[in-house]
Amino acid sequence: MLTYIVRRLIIAIPTLLILVVLSFTLMHAAPGGPFTADREVPPEILANLEARYGLDQPFVVQVFVYLKNVVLHFDFGPSFVYKDRTVNEIIANGFPITLTYGAIAFAVAVFFGVALGVAAATHHNRWIDYFAVGIAIGAQVLPNFVLAPILVLVFTLMLGWLPGGGWEYDQPRYIIMPVIALATSFLASIARITRSSMLEVLNAQHVRTARAKGLPSHRVILSHVLKPALLPVLSYLGPTFVTMITGSVVIDMFFSTGGIGLSLVNAALNRDYSVMMGITILIGALTIGFNLLIDILYAWIDPKIRY
Amino acid sequence: MALLSVDQLNVRFDTSDGVVHAVRGLSFEVNASEVLAIVGESGSGKSQSAFAIMGLLASNGNATGSVQFKGDELLNKPTDYLNRIRATGIAMVFQDALAALNPYMRIADQMTEVLVYHFGLSQREALAQSIAMLDAVRIPDAKNRIRLFPHEFSGGMQQRVMIAMALLCKPALLIADEPTTALDVTVQAEIMDLLAEVRREMNMSMILITHDLGVVAGYSDTVMVLYAGQVVESAPVQTLFDSPGHPYTIGLLNSILRLDTEDNALYAIPGTPPNLLLRQSGCPFVERCEFAIERCHSENPALNEYRLENVTRSRACHVEINS
């Protein structure tokens, strides 16, 4: 097991390197640049700017300089667009915000999604099931760019209970709406996966054995059904967690939360190479990390998996 | 009073293709320390009868009739009520032990939870008793191997674990649903001997469900032959083997491979069992029966009790057979 984890971590290094080189290449292949403005910039100034950011170097040299800074100094360089900010600062500013509302939304989605799925499956084809499936489908087809303005309309403009945007770490009322808007569709997916996987496990032979042993229903569900039923949910949760904590452009836009979801999209639109690269690497590293974590959890749940 | 008495048990399943009548009008009794064998081929309703008795039918299954254990009606009773009888009164050994054991739990946890729940034992006591039971079914090094997961055992050992688990609460009746079907032939005999031995020691009753008449011979008192969800013949085991009274039983006995005769051709009953989705009016066996007469096509024979050479037995057939 330990050797497996070490091996996976070693494989993660070339994976990340490939990710960096590939996104770097793709970005440079796209026409335009960070200094392509509406107004014509004199070629001398453009040359100066490009020299300042090292864009006059050959492509391969640029890649190596970038990699060297990232690997040796953990420095993602300055932003190409915001002259006084470095990428490290932008991430240090925005990521804790997305991490906060993303992690809370994740916890909410997992807890209520699993609960809803379990309730539906254990009351299969009864009103609780239909109710839960109805909610899940409703939540799934409601995109967050529709849900977010509705929330603002109801809770800010009509009821006046919650602020329509902004971010304060110590004030939960700023967190509530971003969490609801982000969690809803994931909650629905988790509920659906949990329900169908529970229904399958409920018919498994080992569950019949557990019933034949005369164990009470809740004990059968908790110790014999839930664990195997959550395996498919678990494989969904790894990438979902990364998606949620790296934020959503919709949430950041509607609630002005200032997370990195919006930064990434703006960086892409403005050709802010360094910011894009920084956030891409962050997402890549998190994805690799959490997939590894999920695999370890899998081995812990299913004794037949040995790496 | 019989330990278990089943009266006019019907089991039907509502499927998208229609209603399947899996068991029709099944009645029998099991007395204390008696072994009843229920014999039939796949789909004859033998396992579903057992599930109906235990209240373990699938959600689209529906049972009517009466199942009484020590005078208590069990059929269609709520789970909480049945849980007082499951494991402690009636326990069950399933066919495929690997699938029937929880693959995600250590054997220790799967066994101790039964004792903790039913008898309120502490974890320590429960573990000690579980190990003792594994010893009793002769699992070597039970003290350490109880920490293993089901897939870490061989097939025969898995079935031993299954048996040990069923015996934990010393049930009065053990239902063994094809306990040896998933096993190698050499292991089959070991498991059957083990079952017979623990049954004798604990003075249990047993319902032995099998499709193998060979297994029935050495290990049961009474045999009930099921075909297409209904009983076609029921008799003490020796009587059934000596003078089978139903064409289907005769066919089954002829299909047993005998190595002590010169004739090497293996007999097979022609045709296949009827589709249980379609209810026909006549005898369910009529299409495959070599004795069939006109009446068999129109009228389903009732199960009639009769005495022959001082033995009470019953069969469902219109034709006189001299075997």
XYZ file of C-alpha atoms in Angstrom:
630
model
C 0.000 0.000 0.000
C 2.728 2.466 0.989
C 4.788 1.626 -2.082
C 1.648 2.153 -4.153
C 1.136 5.628 -2.718
C 4.792 6.529 -3.259
C 4.627 5.223 -6.828
C 1.492 7.250 -7.514
C 3.144 10.384 -6.140
C 6.193 9.811 -8.332
C 3.977 9.363 -11.397
C 2.229 12.627 -10.460
C 5.422 14.600 -11.178
C 5.710 13.858 -14.922
C 1.917 14.144 -15.194
C 2.057 17.694 -13.848
C 5.042 18.518 -16.079
C 3.166 17.350 -19.138
C 0.155 19.397 -18.003
C 2.327 22.513 -17.688
C 4.046 22.097 -21.057
C 0.793 21.289 -22.813
C -1.181 24.240 -21.459
C 1.788 26.513 -22.061
C 1.981 25.369 -25.673
C -1.754 25.653 -26.267
C -1.833 29.144 -24.865
C 1.043 30.307 -27.035
C -0.437 28.662 -30.084
C -3.585 30.748 -29.753
C -3.473 33.994 -31.757
C -3.064 37.265 -29.901
C -1.188 38.000 -26.707
C -1.514 39.725 -23.352
C -0.546 43.058 -24.871
C -2.864 42.931 -27.833
C -5.037 45.919 -27.018
C -7.734 47.732 -28.938
C -5.330 50.588 -29.425
C -2.282 50.047 -31.601
C 0.836 49.883 -29.427
C 4.031 51.192 -30.982
C 6.320 48.270 -31.905
C 9.136 49.610 -29.718
C 6.964 49.611 -26.632
C 5.602 46.157 -27.480
C 9.155 44.886 -27.846
C 10.029 46.415 -24.485
C 7.033 44.832 -22.818
C 7.734 41.440 -24.331
C 11.369 41.666 -23.210
C 10.235 42.574 -19.692
C 8.158 39.361 -19.503
C 10.609 37.214 -21.412
C 8.256 36.765 -24.363
C 11.066 37.636 -26.815
C 12.902 34.455 -25.926
C 12.488 31.291 -28.003
C 9.484 29.214 -26.921
C 11.540 26.356 -25.465
C 13.549 28.784 -23.325
C 10.306 30.325 -22.053
C 9.012 26.921 -21.000
C 12.231 26.105 -19.163
C 12.450 29.456 -17.397
C 8.824 29.059 -16.309
C 9.363 25.513 -15.105
C 12.524 26.514 -13.248
C 10.723 29.274 -11.366
C 7.786 27.077 -10.517
C 9.797 24.071 -9.430
C 12.674 25.795 -7.622
C 11.024 28.876 -6.133
C 7.366 27.913 -6.274
C 6.994 31.237 -8.075
C 4.324 31.485 -10.772
C 5.602 34.920 -11.849
C 3.869 38.281 -12.171
C 0.464 38.750 -13.698
C 0.646 39.964 -17.288
C -2.375 42.154 -16.907
C -2.397 43.407 -13.328
C 1.028 44.984 -13.199
C 1.350 45.170 -9.445
C 0.186 41.650 -8.601
C 1.898 38.297 -8.776
C 0.103 35.049 -9.544
C 0.957 33.756 -6.091
C -0.842 36.764 -4.602
C -3.904 36.293 -6.789
C -4.176 32.634 -5.805
C -3.438 33.350 -2.144
C -6.215 35.919 -2.223
C -8.863 34.056 -4.162
C -8.304 30.397 -3.421
C -9.133 30.536 0.323
C -12.457 32.080 -0.631
C -13.393 29.416 -3.181
C -12.006 26.762 -0.864
C -14.263 27.993 1.935
C -17.561 28.145 0.074
C -16.610 25.192 -2.136
C -15.791 22.898 0.788
C -18.951 23.905 2.658
C -21.028 23.388 -0.491
C -19.344 20.006 -0.958
C -20.167 18.951 2.600
C -23.768 20.089 2.137
C -24.098 18.310 -1.215
C -22.643 15.053 0.124
C -24.649 15.010 3.336
C -28.029 15.882 1.856
C -27.380 14.045 -1.422
C -26.547 10.784 0.318
C -29.405 11.207 2.793
C -31.865 11.861 -0.022
C -30.574 8.910 -2.050
C -30.753 6.542 0.909
C -34.254 7.711 1.841
C -35.411 7.211 -1.746
C -33.884 3.746 -2.121
C -35.131 2.422 1.211
C -38.651 3.587 0.321
C -38.462 2.398 -3.259
C -41.617 3.152 -5.261
C -43.290 4.887 -2.368
C -44.032 8.606 -2.044
C -40.699 9.426 -0.356
C -38.943 7.887 -3.365
C -41.009 9.859 -5.895
C -40.552 13.028 -3.819
C -36.771 12.569 -3.610
C -36.436 11.737 -7.295
C -38.562 14.780 -8.112
C -36.322 17.048 -6.055
C -33.202 15.514 -7.558
C -34.375 15.968 -11.129
C -35.587 19.484 -10.375
C -32.255 20.432 -8.814
C -30.335 18.856 -11.652
C -32.093 20.691 -14.462
C -31.832 24.028 -12.674
C -28.494 25.532 -13.798
C -26.687 27.653 -11.221
C -26.749 30.711 -13.476
C -30.527 30.545 -13.185
C -30.602 29.586 -9.527
C -28.162 32.324 -8.445
C -30.246 35.297 -9.692
C -33.405 33.691 -8.315
C -31.745 33.412 -4.901
C -30.652 37.036 -5.053
C -34.126 38.063 -6.148
C -35.840 36.255 -3.295
C -33.426 36.563 -0.375
C -31.908 39.955 -1.122
C -34.394 42.005 -3.078
C -37.688 40.611 -1.785
C -36.964 39.413 1.730
C -33.858 41.456 2.405
C -32.369 38.706 4.572
C -29.025 38.169 2.884
C -26.489 40.439 1.187
C -26.588 40.105 -2.597
C -22.835 39.749 -2.899
C -19.430 40.358 -1.411
C -17.344 38.303 0.956
C -16.474 38.427 4.653
C -14.844 35.372 6.189
C -16.370 35.905 9.604
C -19.901 36.529 8.378
C -21.799 33.396 7.419
C -24.564 35.319 5.703
C -22.209 35.999 2.785
C -21.580 32.293 2.405
C -25.162 30.989 2.403
C -26.250 31.842 -1.137
C -22.979 30.869 -2.881
C -23.153 27.529 -1.072
C -26.757 26.881 -2.086
C -26.147 27.906 -5.685
C -23.034 25.760 -5.985
C -24.253 22.713 -4.046
C -27.684 22.186 -5.623
C -26.848 20.382 -8.859
C -24.063 18.328 -7.247
C -26.451 17.370 -4.467
C -28.887 16.126 -7.086
C -26.245 14.042 -8.874
C -25.044 12.521 -5.608
C -28.641 11.689 -4.645
C -29.269 9.961 -7.973
C -26.057 7.933 -7.881
C -26.643 6.965 -4.240
C -30.210 5.906 -4.933
C -29.467 3.680 -7.925
C -26.441 2.115 -6.305
C -28.373 1.508 -3.063
C -31.176 -0.169 -4.998
C -28.660 -2.502 -6.577
C -26.979 -3.404 -3.296
C -30.328 -3.857 -1.522
C -30.945 -6.813 -3.835
C -27.509 -8.321 -3.256
C -27.372 -11.779 -1.752
C -25.304 -10.694 1.226
C -28.038 -8.251 2.199
C -30.546 -11.097 2.196
C -28.190 -12.946 4.530
C -28.084 -9.932 6.831
C -31.896 -9.894 6.893
C -32.018 -13.629 7.541
C -29.794 -13.026 10.553
C -32.673 -11.068 12.061
C -30.845 -7.747 12.224
C -33.069 -4.663 12.455
C -33.548 -2.778 9.185
C -31.465 0.262 10.119
C -28.575 -2.003 11.114
C -28.830 -3.850 7.782
C -28.719 -0.550 5.895
C -25.901 0.996 7.915
C -23.510 -1.901 8.134
C -24.347 -4.041 5.106
C -25.762 -1.776 2.397
C -24.286 1.687 2.760
C -20.606 0.828 2.461
C -20.774 -1.021 -0.885
C -23.442 1.371 -2.144
C -21.193 4.375 -1.595
C -18.334 3.065 -3.746
C -19.740 4.490 -7.022
C -20.556 7.722 -5.179
C -16.985 7.920 -3.964
C -15.506 7.795 -7.450
C -17.783 10.686 -8.384
C -16.748 12.699 -5.332
C -13.011 12.975 -6.101
C -13.230 15.111 -9.255
C -16.359 16.822 -7.901
C -14.555 18.049 -4.811
C -11.811 19.589 -6.933
C -14.385 21.208 -9.219
C -16.201 22.672 -6.245
C -13.223 24.030 -4.304
C -11.658 25.596 -7.370
C -14.781 27.594 -7.689
C -17.260 28.502 -10.278
C -17.219 31.530 -12.506
C -20.994 31.799 -12.140
C -20.834 31.963 -8.352
C -17.954 34.441 -8.360
C -19.744 36.641 -10.864
C -23.219 36.683 -9.342
C -22.117 37.010 -5.739
C -18.874 38.992 -6.273
C -17.160 36.566 -3.959
C -13.713 37.230 -5.413
C -12.731 33.585 -5.806
C -10.381 32.100 -8.377
C -13.222 30.804 -10.557
C -13.668 34.244 -12.062
C -9.898 34.910 -12.079
C -9.324 31.885 -14.304
C -11.937 32.909 -16.854
C -10.756 36.528 -16.874
C -7.176 35.368 -17.263
C -8.163 33.272 -20.269
C -10.046 36.163 -21.840
C -7.219 38.666 -21.182
C -4.438 36.241 -22.188
C -2.973 36.608 -18.732
C -0.622 33.667 -19.354
C 0.898 33.416 -15.915
C -2.390 33.572 -13.970
C -3.949 30.942 -16.225
C -0.945 28.681 -15.864
C -0.907 29.103 -12.100
C -4.563 28.229 -11.626
C -4.360 25.380 -14.144
C -1.451 23.843 -12.262
C -3.315 24.291 -8.971
C -6.381 22.467 -10.361
C -4.195 19.780 -11.898
C -2.307 19.132 -8.678
C -5.532 19.036 -6.659
C -7.101 16.620 -9.152
C -4.137 14.260 -8.972
C -4.075 14.513 -5.178
C -7.739 13.819 -4.657
C -7.876 10.985 -7.163
C -5.091 9.372 -5.181
C -7.008 9.975 -1.969
C -10.131 8.367 -3.464
C -8.126 5.333 -4.562
C -6.771 4.961 -1.048
C -10.305 5.242 0.373
C -11.453 2.596 -2.108
C -8.835 0.170 -0.880
C -9.892 0.881 2.667
C -13.575 0.175 1.939
C -13.180 -2.780 -0.401
C -10.797 -5.379 1.040
C -10.556 -7.117 -2.322
C -8.662 -4.140 -3.761
C -4.964 -4.458 -3.025
C -2.485 -2.292 -4.837
C -47.632 -29.991 17.357
C -45.242 -29.724 14.458
C -42.315 -27.328 14.778
C -43.090 -25.735 11.438
C -46.319 -26.136 9.590
C -46.893 -24.669 6.176
C -50.419 -24.646 4.838
C -51.539 -23.776 1.309
C -48.551 -21.523 0.683
C -48.741 -19.606 -2.583
C -45.974 -17.361 -3.837
C -46.438 -15.109 -6.830
C -44.267 -12.458 -8.403
C -45.606 -9.476 -10.266
C -43.231 -8.910 -13.155
C -43.429 -6.689 -16.186
C -44.194 -9.811 -18.252
C -47.080 -10.860 -16.041
C -47.664 -12.803 -12.851
C -45.345 -15.711 -12.105
C -46.853 -18.359 -9.854
C -43.664 -19.641 -8.270
C -45.268 -21.776 -5.553
C -48.801 -23.186 -5.584
C -50.641 -24.691 -2.648
C -47.595 -25.933 -0.774
C -48.401 -27.700 2.514
C -46.047 -29.623 4.761
C -44.932 -30.051 8.330
C -41.521 -30.374 9.921
C -41.360 -32.049 13.319
C -38.690 -31.590 15.959
C -35.326 -33.039 14.891
C -36.742 -34.162 11.543
C -34.987 -33.581 8.229
C -37.214 -32.723 5.292
C -35.684 -32.636 1.851
C -37.296 -30.443 -0.791
C -36.188 -31.620 -4.217
C -36.768 -29.985 -7.554
C -34.999 -28.510 -10.521
C -34.210 -24.803 -10.982
C -37.359 -22.727 -10.928
C -39.470 -25.357 -9.192
C -40.113 -22.906 -6.358
C -38.064 -24.608 -3.661
C -35.891 -21.610 -2.775
C -38.818 -19.199 -3.004
C -40.755 -21.347 -0.523
C -37.856 -21.003 1.904
C -37.668 -17.249 1.357
C -41.420 -16.967 1.927
C -41.096 -18.830 5.243
C -38.313 -16.460 6.352
C -40.082 -13.351 5.044
C -37.241 -12.712 2.601
C -39.135 -12.571 -0.692
C -38.100 -9.900 -3.182
C -40.200 -6.742 -3.076
C -42.366 -7.835 -6.025
C -43.059 -11.175 -4.333
C -46.337 -11.925 -2.677
C -47.135 -14.836 -0.359
C -50.502 -16.134 0.782
C -51.474 -19.083 2.958
C -50.089 -19.863 6.367
C -46.664 -20.498 7.859
C -46.659 -21.341 11.545
C -43.543 -21.756 13.637
C -44.219 -23.173 17.115
C -47.793 -22.022 16.610
C -46.871 -18.430 15.666
C -48.053 -17.205 12.303
C -45.098 -15.809 10.336
C -46.494 -15.032 6.913
C -46.703 -11.338 6.017
C -45.714 -10.272 9.515
C -43.670 -7.053 9.934
C -39.869 -7.279 9.964
C -39.588 -6.496 13.675
C -41.809 -9.447 14.478
C -39.899 -11.814 12.203
C -36.535 -10.670 13.561
C -37.324 -12.337 16.890
C -37.538 -15.680 15.101
C -34.862 -15.243 12.453
C -31.481 -16.660 13.523
C -32.768 -17.731 16.948
C -35.732 -19.846 15.778
C -35.112 -20.431 12.088
C -31.731 -19.855 10.510
C -30.723 -20.177 6.914
C -27.675 -21.374 5.012
C -27.498 -19.993 1.496
C -26.353 -21.514 -1.732
C -23.383 -19.432 -2.832
C -21.481 -18.644 0.356
C -19.142 -16.116 -1.246
C -22.045 -14.015 -2.507
C -24.084 -14.565 0.645
C -21.363 -13.332 2.974
C -20.720 -9.603 3.112
C -17.522 -9.054 1.090
C -16.748 -5.781 2.878
C -16.835 -7.065 6.452
C -14.496 -9.279 8.400
C -15.971 -12.638 9.375
C -15.630 -11.622 13.021
C -17.911 -8.611 12.587
C -20.468 -10.534 10.548
C -20.715 -13.218 13.218
C -20.539 -11.193 16.410
C -23.285 -8.769 15.335
C -25.772 -11.645 15.440
C -24.955 -12.512 19.050
C -24.707 -8.893 20.135
C -28.087 -8.083 18.662
C -30.053 -11.171 19.652
C -28.497 -12.031 23.013
C -27.029 -8.688 24.056
C -23.580 -10.205 24.506
C -20.522 -8.012 24.899
C -18.169 -7.821 21.942
C -15.650 -10.015 23.797
C -18.124 -12.767 24.648
C -19.593 -12.648 21.155
C -16.139 -13.028 19.634
C -15.293 -15.958 21.915
C -18.532 -17.737 21.003
C -18.021 -17.047 17.294
C -14.538 -18.543 17.420
C -15.910 -21.554 19.279
C -18.535 -22.007 16.556
C -15.903 -21.798 13.801
C -13.960 -24.444 15.707
C -17.103 -26.558 15.827
C -17.439 -26.484 12.047
C -13.748 -27.410 11.940
C -12.185 -24.287 10.491
C -8.516 -24.599 11.365
C -6.884 -21.709 13.217
C -10.279 -20.087 13.759
C -8.871 -17.702 16.352
C -6.814 -15.905 13.718
C -8.828 -16.590 10.616
C -11.950 -14.978 12.030
C -10.150 -11.700 11.262
C -10.149 -12.464 7.534
C -12.556 -11.380 4.822
C -14.789 -13.949 3.058
C -12.801 -13.965 -0.195
C -9.714 -15.067 1.707
C -11.322 -18.462 2.361
C -11.741 -21.387 -0.019
C -15.230 -22.305 -1.228
C -15.680 -25.119 1.255
C -14.412 -22.969 4.115
C -16.765 -20.155 3.101
C -19.692 -22.562 3.366
C -18.429 -23.686 6.783
C -18.374 -20.047 7.885
C -21.929 -19.659 6.542
C -23.041 -22.710 8.540
C -21.279 -21.513 11.683
C -22.974 -18.143 11.330
C -26.402 -19.771 10.992
C -25.823 -21.934 14.060
C -24.665 -19.117 16.361
C -28.032 -18.675 18.062
C -28.785 -22.411 18.238
C -31.891 -22.296 16.038
C -34.561 -24.972 16.278
C -34.795 -25.194 12.502
C -32.108 -24.789 9.894
C -33.053 -24.172 6.274
C -30.173 -25.179 4.033
C -30.774 -23.835 0.526
C -28.621 -25.903 -1.844
C -25.715 -25.798 0.606
C -23.363 -27.765 -1.623
C -24.317 -26.669 -5.136
C -21.480 -24.176 -5.522
C -18.844 -26.605 -4.258
C -16.488 -29.229 -5.653
C -17.796 -32.772 -5.476
C -15.235 -33.823 -2.879
C -16.076 -30.852 -0.683
C -19.820 -31.466 -1.096
C -19.676 -34.671 0.923
C -17.651 -33.006 3.686
C -20.166 -30.186 4.014
C -23.142 -32.576 4.017
C -21.481 -34.722 6.687
C -20.776 -31.621 8.729
C -24.400 -30.475 8.440
C -25.663 -33.914 9.462
C -23.292 -34.002 12.400
C -24.118 -30.554 13.827
C -27.816 -31.219 13.273
C -27.580 -34.393 15.342
C -25.525 -32.750 18.077
C -27.794 -29.746 18.389
C -30.932 -31.819 17.862
C -32.134 -29.384 15.211
C -34.747 -29.841 12.532
C -33.626 -29.169 9.017
C -35.137 -28.373 5.654
C -32.656 -29.435 3.026
C -33.300 -27.826 -0.331
C -31.527 -29.486 -3.228
C -31.823 -30.501 -6.846
C -29.674 -33.521 -6.205
C -31.528 -36.674 -5.214
C -28.148 -38.217 -4.429
C -27.705 -35.758 -1.564
C -31.205 -36.505 -0.293
C -30.668 -40.236 0.139
C -28.202 -40.206 2.984
C -29.248 -37.137 4.874
C -33.026 -36.817 5.149
C -36.086 -38.472 6.685
C -38.809 -37.288 4.333
C -38.608 -36.116 0.750
C -40.917 -33.723 -0.985
C -40.582 -33.442 -4.759
C -41.542 -30.085 -6.267
C -42.358 -29.507 -9.900
C -43.385 -26.137 -11.386
C -44.253 -24.740 -7.984
C -46.328 -27.619 -6.662
C -45.701 -30.823 -4.755
C -45.919 -33.875 -6.993
C -44.843 -36.464 -4.462
C -43.977 -36.704 -0.797
C -42.774 -39.820 1.014
C -40.258 -41.138 3.545
C -36.883 -41.201 1.869
C -36.444 -44.978 1.661
C -39.955 -45.454 0.278
C -39.408 -42.818 -2.372
C -36.238 -44.457 -3.594
C -37.704 -47.975 -3.463
C -41.041 -47.280 -5.068
C -41.388 -43.817 -6.592
C -45.056 -43.047 -7.193
C -44.914 -40.137 -9.622
C -43.599 -40.164 -13.195
C -41.423 -37.119 -12.467
C -39.799 -38.830 -9.458
C -39.171 -41.899 -11.579
C -37.536 -39.690 -14.196
C -35.371 -38.009 -11.588
C -34.257 -41.332 -10.124
C -33.438 -42.648 -13.587
C -31.322 -39.605 -14.314
C -28.931 -40.296 -11.428
C -25.625 -41.449 -12.839
C -24.957 -44.990 -11.699
C -21.475 -46.337 -11.947
C -22.350 -49.814 -10.717
C -24.261 -50.876 -13.819
C -23.061 -51.797 -17.286
C -25.435 -49.388 -18.954
C -23.558 -46.118 -19.390
C -26.290 -44.152 -21.151
C -27.508 -41.337 -18.893
C -31.258 -40.916 -18.842
C -32.689 -37.429 -19.247
C -36.304 -36.388 -18.835
C -37.362 -35.086 -22.246
C -38.514 -31.477 -22.612
C -38.227 -28.527 -20.251
C -40.299 -27.316 -17.290
C -43.350 -25.227 -18.175
C -43.259 -21.433 -18.291
C -44.698 -20.291 -14.969
C -46.070 -17.151 -16.578
C -48.659 -19.261 -18.349
C -51.178 -21.102 -16.232
C -52.341 -24.204 -17.925
C -55.279 -26.298 -16.872
C -53.760 -29.747 -16.833
C -50.949 -31.409 -14.934
C -47.791 -29.252 -15.180
C -45.722 -32.337 -16.039
C -48.001 -33.599 -18.789
C -45.846 -32.485 -21.737
C -42.881 -34.492 -20.487
C -44.741 -37.483 -19.062
C -44.601 -40.887 -20.721
C -47.620 -42.141 -18.752
C -49.907 -39.237 -19.610
C -53.550 -40.006 -20.374
C -56.374 -37.861 -21.738
C -57.401 -36.595 -18.305
C -53.894 -35.273 -17.509
C -54.260 -32.588 -20.192
C -57.434 -31.114 -18.799
C -57.285 -31.623 -15.047
C -54.454 -30.802 -12.636
C -54.244 -33.774 -10.231
C -54.599 -32.973 -6.525
C -52.085 -34.198 -3.966
C -53.625 -37.340 -2.471
C -52.490 -39.032 0.691
C -52.515 -42.826 0.654
C -51.035 -45.743 2.537
C -48.945 -48.382 0.909
C -47.251 -51.161 2.844
C -47.939 -49.325 6.117
C -46.280 -46.119 4.940
C -48.223 -42.878 4.598
C -47.262 -40.996 1.483
C -48.825 -38.686 -1.062
C -48.653 -37.992 -4.751
C -50.380 -35.903 -7.376
C -51.050 -38.102 -10.396
C -54.044 -39.513 -12.266
C -52.256 -42.633 -13.457
C -51.675 -45.866 -11.577
C -47.997 -46.677 -11.690
C -46.438 -49.966 -10.728
C -42.809 -49.368 -10.064
